[in-house]
Tab-separated table of C-alpha atoms in Angstrom:
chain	number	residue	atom	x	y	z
W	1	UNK	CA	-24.930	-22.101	0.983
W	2	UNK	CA	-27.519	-19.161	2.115
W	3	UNK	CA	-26.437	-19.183	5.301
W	4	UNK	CA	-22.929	-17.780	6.245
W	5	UNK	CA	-20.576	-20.132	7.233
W	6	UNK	CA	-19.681	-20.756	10.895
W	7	UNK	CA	-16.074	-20.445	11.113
W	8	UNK	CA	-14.318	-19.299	7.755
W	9	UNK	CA	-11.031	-17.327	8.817
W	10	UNK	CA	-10.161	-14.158	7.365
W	11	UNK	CA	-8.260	-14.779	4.188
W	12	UNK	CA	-6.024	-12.666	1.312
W	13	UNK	CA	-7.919	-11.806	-1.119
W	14	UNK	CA	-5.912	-9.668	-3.429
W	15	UNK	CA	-3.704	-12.645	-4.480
W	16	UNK	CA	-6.480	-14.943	-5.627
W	17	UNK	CA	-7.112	-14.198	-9.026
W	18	UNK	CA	-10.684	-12.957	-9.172
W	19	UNK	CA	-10.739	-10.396	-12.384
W	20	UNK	CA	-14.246	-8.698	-11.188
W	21	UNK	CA	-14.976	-8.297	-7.598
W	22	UNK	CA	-18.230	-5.836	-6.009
W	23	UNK	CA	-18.893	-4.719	-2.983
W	24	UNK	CA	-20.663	-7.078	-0.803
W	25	UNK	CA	-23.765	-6.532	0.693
W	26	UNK	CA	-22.829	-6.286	3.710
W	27	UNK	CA	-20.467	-3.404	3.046
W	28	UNK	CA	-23.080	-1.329	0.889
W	29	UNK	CA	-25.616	-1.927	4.651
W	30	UNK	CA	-22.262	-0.963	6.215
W	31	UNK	CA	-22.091	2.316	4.277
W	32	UNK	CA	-25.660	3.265	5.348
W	33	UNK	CA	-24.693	4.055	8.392
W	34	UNK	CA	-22.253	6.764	6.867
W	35	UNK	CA	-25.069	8.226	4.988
W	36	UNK	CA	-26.303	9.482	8.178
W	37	UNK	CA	-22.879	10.228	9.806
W	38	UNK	CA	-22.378	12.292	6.312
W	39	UNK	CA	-25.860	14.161	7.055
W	40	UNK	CA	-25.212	15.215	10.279
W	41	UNK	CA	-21.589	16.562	9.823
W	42	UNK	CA	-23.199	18.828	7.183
W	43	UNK	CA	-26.284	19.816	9.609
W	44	UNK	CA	-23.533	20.955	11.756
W	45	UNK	CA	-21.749	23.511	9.278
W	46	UNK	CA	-25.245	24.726	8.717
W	47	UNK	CA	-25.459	26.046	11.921
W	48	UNK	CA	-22.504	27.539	12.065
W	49	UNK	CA	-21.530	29.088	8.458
W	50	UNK	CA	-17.659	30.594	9.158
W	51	UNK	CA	-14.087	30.143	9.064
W	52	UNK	CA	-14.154	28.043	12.700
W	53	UNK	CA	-17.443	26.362	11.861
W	54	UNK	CA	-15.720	25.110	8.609
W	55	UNK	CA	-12.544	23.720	10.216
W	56	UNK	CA	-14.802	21.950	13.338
W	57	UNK	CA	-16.629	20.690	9.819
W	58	UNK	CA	-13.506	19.217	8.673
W	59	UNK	CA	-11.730	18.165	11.828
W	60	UNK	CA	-15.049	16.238	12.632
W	61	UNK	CA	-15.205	14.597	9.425
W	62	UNK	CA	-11.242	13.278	9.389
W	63	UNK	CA	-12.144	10.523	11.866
W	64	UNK	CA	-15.537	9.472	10.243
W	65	UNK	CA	-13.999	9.286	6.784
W	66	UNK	CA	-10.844	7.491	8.185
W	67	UNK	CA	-12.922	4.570	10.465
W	68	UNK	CA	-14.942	4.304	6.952
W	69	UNK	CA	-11.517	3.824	4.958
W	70	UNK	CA	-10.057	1.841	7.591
W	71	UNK	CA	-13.038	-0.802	7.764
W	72	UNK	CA	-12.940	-0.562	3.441
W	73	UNK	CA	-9.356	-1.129	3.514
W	74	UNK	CA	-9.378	-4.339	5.578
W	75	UNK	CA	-12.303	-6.009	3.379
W	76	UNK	CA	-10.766	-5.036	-0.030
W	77	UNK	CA	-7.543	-6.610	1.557
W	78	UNK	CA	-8.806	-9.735	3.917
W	79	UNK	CA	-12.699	-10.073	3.832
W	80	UNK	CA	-14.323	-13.319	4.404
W	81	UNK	CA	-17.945	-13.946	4.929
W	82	UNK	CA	-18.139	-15.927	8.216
W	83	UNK	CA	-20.191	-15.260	11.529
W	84	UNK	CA	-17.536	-13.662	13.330
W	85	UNK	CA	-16.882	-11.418	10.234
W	86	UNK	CA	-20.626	-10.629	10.342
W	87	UNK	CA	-20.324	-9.585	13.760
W	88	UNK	CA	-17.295	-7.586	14.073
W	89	UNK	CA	-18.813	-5.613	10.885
W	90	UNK	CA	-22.358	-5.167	13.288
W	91	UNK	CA	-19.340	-3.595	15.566
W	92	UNK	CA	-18.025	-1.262	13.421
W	93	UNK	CA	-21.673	-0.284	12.349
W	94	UNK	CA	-22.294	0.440	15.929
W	95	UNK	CA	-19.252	2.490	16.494
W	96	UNK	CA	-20.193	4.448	13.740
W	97	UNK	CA	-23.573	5.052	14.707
W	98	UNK	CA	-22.627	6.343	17.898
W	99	UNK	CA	-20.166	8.237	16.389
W	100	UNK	CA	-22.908	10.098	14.525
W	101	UNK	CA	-25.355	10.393	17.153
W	102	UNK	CA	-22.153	12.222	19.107
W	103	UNK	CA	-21.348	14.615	15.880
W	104	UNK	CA	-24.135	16.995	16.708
W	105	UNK	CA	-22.307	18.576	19.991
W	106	UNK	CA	-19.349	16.800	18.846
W	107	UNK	CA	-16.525	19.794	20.122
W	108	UNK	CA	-18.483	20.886	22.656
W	109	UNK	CA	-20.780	18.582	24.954
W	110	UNK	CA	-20.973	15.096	23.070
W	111	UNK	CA	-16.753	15.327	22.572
W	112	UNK	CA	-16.174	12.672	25.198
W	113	UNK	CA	-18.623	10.423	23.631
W	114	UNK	CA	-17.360	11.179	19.952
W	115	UNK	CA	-13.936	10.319	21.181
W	116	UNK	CA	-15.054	7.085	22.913
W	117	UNK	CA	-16.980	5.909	19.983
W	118	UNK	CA	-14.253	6.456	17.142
W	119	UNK	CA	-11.426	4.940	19.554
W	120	UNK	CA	-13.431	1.806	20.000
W	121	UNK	CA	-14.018	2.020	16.026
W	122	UNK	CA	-10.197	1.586	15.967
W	123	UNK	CA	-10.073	-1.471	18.691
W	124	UNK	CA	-12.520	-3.051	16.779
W	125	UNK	CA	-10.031	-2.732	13.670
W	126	UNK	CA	-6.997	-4.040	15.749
W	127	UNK	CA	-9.109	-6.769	16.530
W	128	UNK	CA	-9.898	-7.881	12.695
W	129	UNK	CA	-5.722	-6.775	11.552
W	130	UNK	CA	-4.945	-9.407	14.720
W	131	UNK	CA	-7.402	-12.269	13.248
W	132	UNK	CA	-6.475	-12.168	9.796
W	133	UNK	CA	-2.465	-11.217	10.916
W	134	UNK	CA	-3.031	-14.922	13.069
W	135	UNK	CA	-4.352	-16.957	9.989
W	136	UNK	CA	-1.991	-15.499	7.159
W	137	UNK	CA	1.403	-15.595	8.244
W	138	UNK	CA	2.708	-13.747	4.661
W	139	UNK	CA	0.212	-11.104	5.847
W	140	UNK	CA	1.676	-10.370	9.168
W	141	UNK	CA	4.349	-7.719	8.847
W	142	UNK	CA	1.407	-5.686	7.154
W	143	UNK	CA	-0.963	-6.839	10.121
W	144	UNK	CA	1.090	-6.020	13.004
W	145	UNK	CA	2.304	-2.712	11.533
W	146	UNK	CA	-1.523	-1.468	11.137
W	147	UNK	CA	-2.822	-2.982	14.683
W	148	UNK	CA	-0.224	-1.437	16.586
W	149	UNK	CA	-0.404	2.246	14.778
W	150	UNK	CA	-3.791	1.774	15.079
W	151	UNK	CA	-4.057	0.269	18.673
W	152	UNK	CA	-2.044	3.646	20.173
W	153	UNK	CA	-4.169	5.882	18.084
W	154	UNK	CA	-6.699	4.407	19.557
W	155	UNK	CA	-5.216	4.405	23.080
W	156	UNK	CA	-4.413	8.310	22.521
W	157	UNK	CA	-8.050	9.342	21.862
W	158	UNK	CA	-9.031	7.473	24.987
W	159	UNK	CA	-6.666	9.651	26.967
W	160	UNK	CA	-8.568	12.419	25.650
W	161	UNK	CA	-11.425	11.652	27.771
W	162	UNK	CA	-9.530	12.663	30.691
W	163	UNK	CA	-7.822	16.094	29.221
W	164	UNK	CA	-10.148	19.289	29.591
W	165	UNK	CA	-11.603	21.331	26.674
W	166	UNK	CA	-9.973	22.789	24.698
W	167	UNK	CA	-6.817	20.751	25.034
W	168	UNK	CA	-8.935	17.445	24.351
W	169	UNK	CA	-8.812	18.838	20.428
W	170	UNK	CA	-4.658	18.870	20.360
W	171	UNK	CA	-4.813	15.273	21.832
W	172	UNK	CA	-7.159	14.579	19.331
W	173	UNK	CA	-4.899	16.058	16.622
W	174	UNK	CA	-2.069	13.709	17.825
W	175	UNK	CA	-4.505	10.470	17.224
W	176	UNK	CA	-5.350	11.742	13.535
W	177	UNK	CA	-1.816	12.032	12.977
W	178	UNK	CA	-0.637	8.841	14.324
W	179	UNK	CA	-3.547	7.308	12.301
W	180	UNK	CA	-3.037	8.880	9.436
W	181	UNK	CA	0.588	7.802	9.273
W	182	UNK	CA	0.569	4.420	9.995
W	183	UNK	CA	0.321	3.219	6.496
W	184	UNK	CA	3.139	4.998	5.274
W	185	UNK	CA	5.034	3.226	8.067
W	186	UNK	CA	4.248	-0.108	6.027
W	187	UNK	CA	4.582	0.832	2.991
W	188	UNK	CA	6.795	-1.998	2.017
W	189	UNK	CA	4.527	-4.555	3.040
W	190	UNK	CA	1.860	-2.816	1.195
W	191	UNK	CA	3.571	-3.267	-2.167
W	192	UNK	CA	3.225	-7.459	-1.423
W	193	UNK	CA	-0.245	-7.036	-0.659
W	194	UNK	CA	-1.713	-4.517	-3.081
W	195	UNK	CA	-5.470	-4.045	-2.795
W	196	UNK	CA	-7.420	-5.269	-5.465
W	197	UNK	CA	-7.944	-2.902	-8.586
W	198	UNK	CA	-11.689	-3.235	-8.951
W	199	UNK	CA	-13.036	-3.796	-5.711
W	200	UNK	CA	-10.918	-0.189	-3.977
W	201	UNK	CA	-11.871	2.187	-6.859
W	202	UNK	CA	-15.377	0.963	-6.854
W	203	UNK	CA	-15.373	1.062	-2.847
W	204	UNK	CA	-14.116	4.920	-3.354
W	205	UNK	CA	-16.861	5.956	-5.759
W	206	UNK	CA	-19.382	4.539	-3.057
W	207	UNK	CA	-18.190	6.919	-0.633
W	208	UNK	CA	-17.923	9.866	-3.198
W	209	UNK	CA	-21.619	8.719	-4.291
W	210	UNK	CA	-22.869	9.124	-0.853
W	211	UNK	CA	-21.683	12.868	-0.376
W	212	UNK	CA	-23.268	13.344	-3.861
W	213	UNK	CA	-26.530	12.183	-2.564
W	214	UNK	CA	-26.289	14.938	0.243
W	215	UNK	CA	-26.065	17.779	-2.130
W	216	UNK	CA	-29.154	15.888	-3.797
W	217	UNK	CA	-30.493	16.034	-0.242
W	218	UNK	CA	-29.813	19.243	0.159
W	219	UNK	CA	-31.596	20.680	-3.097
W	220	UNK	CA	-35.095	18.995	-1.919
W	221	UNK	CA	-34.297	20.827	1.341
W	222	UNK	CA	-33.318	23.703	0.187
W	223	UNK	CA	-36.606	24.307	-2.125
W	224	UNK	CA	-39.274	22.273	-0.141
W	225	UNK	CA	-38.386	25.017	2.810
W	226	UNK	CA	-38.829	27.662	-0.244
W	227	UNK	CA	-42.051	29.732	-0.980
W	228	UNK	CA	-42.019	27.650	-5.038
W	229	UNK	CA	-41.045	30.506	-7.399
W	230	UNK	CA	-39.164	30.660	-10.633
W	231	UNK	CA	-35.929	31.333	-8.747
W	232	UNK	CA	-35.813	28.665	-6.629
W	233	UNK	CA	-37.095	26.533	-9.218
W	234	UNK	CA	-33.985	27.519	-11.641
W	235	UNK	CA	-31.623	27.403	-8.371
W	236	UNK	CA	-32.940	23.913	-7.787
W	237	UNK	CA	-32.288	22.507	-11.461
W	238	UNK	CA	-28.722	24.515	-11.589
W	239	UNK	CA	-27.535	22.765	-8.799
W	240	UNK	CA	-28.591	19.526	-9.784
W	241	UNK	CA	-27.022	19.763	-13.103
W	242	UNK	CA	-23.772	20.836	-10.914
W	243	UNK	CA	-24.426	17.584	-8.746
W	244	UNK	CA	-24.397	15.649	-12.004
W	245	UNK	CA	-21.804	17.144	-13.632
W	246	UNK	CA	-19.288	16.169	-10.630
W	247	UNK	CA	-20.369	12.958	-10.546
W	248	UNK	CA	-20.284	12.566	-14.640
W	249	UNK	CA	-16.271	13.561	-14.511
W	250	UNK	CA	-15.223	11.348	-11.426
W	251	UNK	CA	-17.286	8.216	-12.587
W	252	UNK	CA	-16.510	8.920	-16.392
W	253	UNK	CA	-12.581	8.713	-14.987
W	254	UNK	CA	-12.280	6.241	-12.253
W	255	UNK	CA	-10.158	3.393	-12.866
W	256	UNK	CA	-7.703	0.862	-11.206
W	257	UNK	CA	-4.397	2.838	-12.520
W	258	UNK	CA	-3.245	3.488	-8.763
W	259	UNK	CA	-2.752	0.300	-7.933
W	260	UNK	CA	-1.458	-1.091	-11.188
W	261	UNK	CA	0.824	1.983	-11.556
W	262	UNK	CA	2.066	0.403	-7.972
W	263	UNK	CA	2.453	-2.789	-8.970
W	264	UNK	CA	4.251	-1.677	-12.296
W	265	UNK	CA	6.827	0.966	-10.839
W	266	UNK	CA	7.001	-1.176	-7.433
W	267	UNK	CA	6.182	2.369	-5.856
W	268	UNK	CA	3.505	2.977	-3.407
W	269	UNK	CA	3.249	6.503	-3.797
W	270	UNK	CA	0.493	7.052	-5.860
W	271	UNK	CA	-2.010	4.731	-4.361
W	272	UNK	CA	-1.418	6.939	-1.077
W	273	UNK	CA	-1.927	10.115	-2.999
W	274	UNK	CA	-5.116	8.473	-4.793
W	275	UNK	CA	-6.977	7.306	-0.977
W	276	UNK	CA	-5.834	10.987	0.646
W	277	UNK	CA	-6.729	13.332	-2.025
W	278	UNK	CA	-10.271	11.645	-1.800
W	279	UNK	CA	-10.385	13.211	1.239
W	280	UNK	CA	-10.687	17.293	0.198
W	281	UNK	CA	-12.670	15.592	-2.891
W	282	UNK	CA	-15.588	14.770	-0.298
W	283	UNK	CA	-15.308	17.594	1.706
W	284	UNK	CA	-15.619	20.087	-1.001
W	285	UNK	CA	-18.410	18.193	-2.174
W	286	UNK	CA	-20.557	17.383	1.368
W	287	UNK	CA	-19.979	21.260	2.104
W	288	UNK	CA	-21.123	22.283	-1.533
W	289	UNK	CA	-24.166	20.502	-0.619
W	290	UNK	CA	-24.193	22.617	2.810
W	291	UNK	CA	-23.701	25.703	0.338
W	292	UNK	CA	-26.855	24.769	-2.494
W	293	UNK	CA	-28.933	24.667	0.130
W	294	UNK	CA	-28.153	27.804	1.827
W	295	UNK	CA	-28.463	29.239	-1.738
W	296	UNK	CA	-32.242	28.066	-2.533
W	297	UNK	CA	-32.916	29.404	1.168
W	298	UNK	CA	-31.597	33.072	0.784
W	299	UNK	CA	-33.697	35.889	-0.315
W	300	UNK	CA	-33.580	35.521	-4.049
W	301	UNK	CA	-33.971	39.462	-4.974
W	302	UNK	CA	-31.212	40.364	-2.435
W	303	UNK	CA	-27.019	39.807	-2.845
W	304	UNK	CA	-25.943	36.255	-1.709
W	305	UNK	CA	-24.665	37.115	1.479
W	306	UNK	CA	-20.585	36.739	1.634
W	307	UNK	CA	-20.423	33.749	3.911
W	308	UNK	CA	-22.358	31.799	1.594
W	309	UNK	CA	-20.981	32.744	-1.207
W	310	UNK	CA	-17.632	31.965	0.210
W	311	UNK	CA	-18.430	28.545	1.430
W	312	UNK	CA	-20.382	27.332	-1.897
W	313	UNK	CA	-17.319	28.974	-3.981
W	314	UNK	CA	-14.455	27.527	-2.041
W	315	UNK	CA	-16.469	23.849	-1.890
W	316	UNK	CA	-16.729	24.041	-5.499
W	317	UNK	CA	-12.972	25.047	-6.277
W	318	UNK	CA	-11.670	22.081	-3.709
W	319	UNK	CA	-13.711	19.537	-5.694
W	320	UNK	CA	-12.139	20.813	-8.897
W	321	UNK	CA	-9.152	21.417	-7.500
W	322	UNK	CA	-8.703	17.501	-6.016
W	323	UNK	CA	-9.737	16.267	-9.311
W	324	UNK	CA	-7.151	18.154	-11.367
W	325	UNK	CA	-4.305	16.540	-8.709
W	326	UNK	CA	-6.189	13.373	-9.755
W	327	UNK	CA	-5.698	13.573	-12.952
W	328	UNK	CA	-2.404	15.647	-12.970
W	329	UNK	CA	-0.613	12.659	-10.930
W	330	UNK	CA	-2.491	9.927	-13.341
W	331	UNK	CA	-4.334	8.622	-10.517
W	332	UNK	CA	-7.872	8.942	-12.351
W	333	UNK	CA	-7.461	8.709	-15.999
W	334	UNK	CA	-3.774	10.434	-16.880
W	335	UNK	CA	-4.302	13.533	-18.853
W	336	UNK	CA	-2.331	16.882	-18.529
W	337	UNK	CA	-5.457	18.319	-20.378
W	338	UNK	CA	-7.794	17.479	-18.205
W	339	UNK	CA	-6.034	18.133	-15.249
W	340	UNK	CA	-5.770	22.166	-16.314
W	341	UNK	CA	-9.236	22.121	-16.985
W	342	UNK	CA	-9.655	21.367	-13.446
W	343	UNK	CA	-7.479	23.943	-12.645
W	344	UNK	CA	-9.392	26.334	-14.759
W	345	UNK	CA	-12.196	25.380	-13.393
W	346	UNK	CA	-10.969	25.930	-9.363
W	347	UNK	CA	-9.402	29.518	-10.278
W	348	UNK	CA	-13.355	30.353	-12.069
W	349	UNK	CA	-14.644	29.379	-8.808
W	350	UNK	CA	-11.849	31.275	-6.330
W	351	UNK	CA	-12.294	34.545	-8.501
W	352	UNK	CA	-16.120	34.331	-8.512
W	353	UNK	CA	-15.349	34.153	-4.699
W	354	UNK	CA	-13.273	37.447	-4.573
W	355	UNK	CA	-15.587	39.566	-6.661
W	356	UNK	CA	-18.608	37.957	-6.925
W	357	UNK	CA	-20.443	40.298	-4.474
W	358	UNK	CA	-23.532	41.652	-5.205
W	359	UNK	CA	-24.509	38.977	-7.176
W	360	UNK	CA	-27.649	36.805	-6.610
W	361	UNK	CA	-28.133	33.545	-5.375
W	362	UNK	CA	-29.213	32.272	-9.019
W	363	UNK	CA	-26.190	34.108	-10.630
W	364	UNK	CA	-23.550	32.847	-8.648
W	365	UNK	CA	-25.290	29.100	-8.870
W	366	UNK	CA	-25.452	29.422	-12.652
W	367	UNK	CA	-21.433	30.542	-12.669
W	368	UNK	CA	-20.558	27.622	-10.988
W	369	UNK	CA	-23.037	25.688	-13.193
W	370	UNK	CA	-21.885	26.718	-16.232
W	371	UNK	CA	-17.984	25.873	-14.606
W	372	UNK	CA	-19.286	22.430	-13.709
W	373	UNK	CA	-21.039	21.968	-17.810
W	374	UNK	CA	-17.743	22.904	-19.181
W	375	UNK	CA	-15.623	20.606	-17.615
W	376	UNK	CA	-18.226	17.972	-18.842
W	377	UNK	CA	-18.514	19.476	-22.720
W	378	UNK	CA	-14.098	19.449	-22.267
W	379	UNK	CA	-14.687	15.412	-21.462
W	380	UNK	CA	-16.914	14.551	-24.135
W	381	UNK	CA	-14.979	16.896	-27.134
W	382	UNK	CA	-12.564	13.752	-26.776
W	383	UNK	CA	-8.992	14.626	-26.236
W	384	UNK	CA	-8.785	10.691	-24.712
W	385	UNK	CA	-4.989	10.665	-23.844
W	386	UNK	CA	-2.829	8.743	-26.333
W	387	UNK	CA	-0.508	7.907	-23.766
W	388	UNK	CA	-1.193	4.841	-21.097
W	389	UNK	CA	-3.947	4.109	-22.393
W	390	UNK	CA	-3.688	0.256	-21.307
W	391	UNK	CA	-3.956	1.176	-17.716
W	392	UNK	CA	-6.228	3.767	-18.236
W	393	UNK	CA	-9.079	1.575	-19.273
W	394	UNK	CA	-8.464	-1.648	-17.164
């Protein structure tokens, strides 16, 4: 029917055999939420372009990206479309709105609040792992495992209300680390309940196609804030063509491999090196977004300043540098080729870093265009890989 059903328990959904399976419209309302979560983590590295204002960047955006992950991993795995589902999802849409509404101060004034928000994120996670744990008893080992890792993280980032600056960041540290290692502590349940090899990829791009639309963002910024003038008019359409070009060779590549290379090799290795290299792949992009903008704004007759130079160069050499590891390890489509390219194209960006000063904003944006083009014009000259190819195009 239309209307959800009352009472329809959590239940496994990577064993049923259901080839195709898309995000659900409640996820893709879910994701919104992370759109502006995503927004204001960048506004913050905008206000403070350096070394620390980069790692508060990143140490912010660990806990956003993992409650997203967390809530993505549970659907792909156990997602049911019930009331109560309904509900706890409005729950984790909450958390993360106050988590984002807490990132603007979020290591100074608003950390108590951050922490509080992303902790009950967690206990709002422990209570779905519990529910579905209760109605699938082959599920359970996996269940238990994640609620409690997940229910002393959790616990630990309370504590951090009570602990003083600065020390509230090491506690902090501890509850990333405890979260982020939980799921290699059940990694032998994980290989009996393997997410499904549609539904995670496509979940994945989602959350790379959201920190693509901030660079888009950030262009319209960026020249809207501008006096209009051929420079900022070039800058604008360079970095869009950069946008599109990152997007063309991570769409063009995606696939399921991960998780059938997991089911083939009865390994779970790679499927945890495919969901945390995603994680430099979005920073590098939501802080090249940071970087475009600050490009379009600077004085175009003058040097780039170093700072931004640094930041857009480095953003743009993580990106290529997470994709080659990608593709080195087979995780997006398996090519040695491909994954050098990458490579190629990270050293470009590191050396235009070291002794690109002196250049202006529109040079440096057109060197890391022209980067971005290439690794395109390397896709489409062919070499497909002759090897796996039938798990290369499930």
């Amino acid at each position: 029917g239309t209307m959800a059903n009352i009472l329809q328990p959590p239940r496994l959904r990577t064993s049923e055999e259901e080839s195709e399976r898309r995000a659900t419209w409640l996820e893709l309302f879910y994701d919104l939420v992370f759109v502006v979560a995503v927004s204001q983590l960048a506004h913050n590295l905008k206000e403070d372009i350096s070394i620390s204002g980069f790692l508060g960047f990143v140490f912010l955006f660990i806990p956003v990206w993992w409650s997203w992950i967390g809530t993505t991993m549970y659907a792909n795995r156990f997602d049911s479309d019930d009331i109560g589902r309904r509900l706890l999802v409005g729950l984790q849409m909450l958390t993360a709105a106050a988590m984002a509404v807490n990132i603007h101060h979020g290591l100074s004034e608003n950390s108590a609040g951050f922490a509080m928000s992303y902790a009950l994120s967690r206990i709002v996670l422990v209570i779905e792992y519990v529910r579905a744990g209760s109605y699938i008893p082959e599920a359970r080992p996996l269940t238990t495992r994640y609620a409690i890792g997940f229910a002393i993280a959790a616990v630990i980032w309370i504590i951090s209300e009570f602990v003083a600056l600065p020390w509230r960041f090491a506690v902090w540290g501890i509850g990333i680390i405890v979260d982020l290692v939980t799921p290699f502590t059940a990694r032998q349940y994980q290989l009996k309940l393997l997410p499904h090899a549609s539904h995670l990829p496509e979940r994945f791009g989602l959350f790379t196609m959201i920190v693509l639309g901030e660079s888009i963002i950030a262009v319209v910024d960026g020249v809207s804030e501008q006096r209009w003038n051929i420079y900022s008019t070039i800058g604008a359409i360079l970095a869009l063509t950069t946008a599109f070009s990152l997007w063309w060779v991570y769409f063009d590549n995606l696939g399921g491999t991960p998780i059938v290379a997991a089911k083939s090799e009865g390994r779970i290795r790679k499927m945890l090196l495919w969901l945390y290299t995603h994680f430099p792949l979005v920073i590098g992009i939501a802080s090249a977004g940071v970087g475009v903008e600050e490009i379009l704004l600077s004085e175009q007759t003058q040097p780039l300043p170093d700072k931004i130079r640094y930041l857009m160069c480095g953003s743009i050499a993580l990106c290529w540098l997470a994709l080659a590891v990608l593709h080195r390890t087979g995780i997006i489509r398996y090519c040695k080729m491909r994954a050098k390219y990458r490579l190629g194209g990270a050293i470009t960006a590191i050396a235009l870093l070291y002794f690109g000063k002196g250049l202006s904003p529109v040079a440096v944006i057109a060197i890391i265009t022209a980067i971005s083009i290439f690794q395109v014009m390397q896709d489409l000259s062919g070499n497909r890989p002759t090897t796996r190819i039938a798990d290369a195009d499930i």
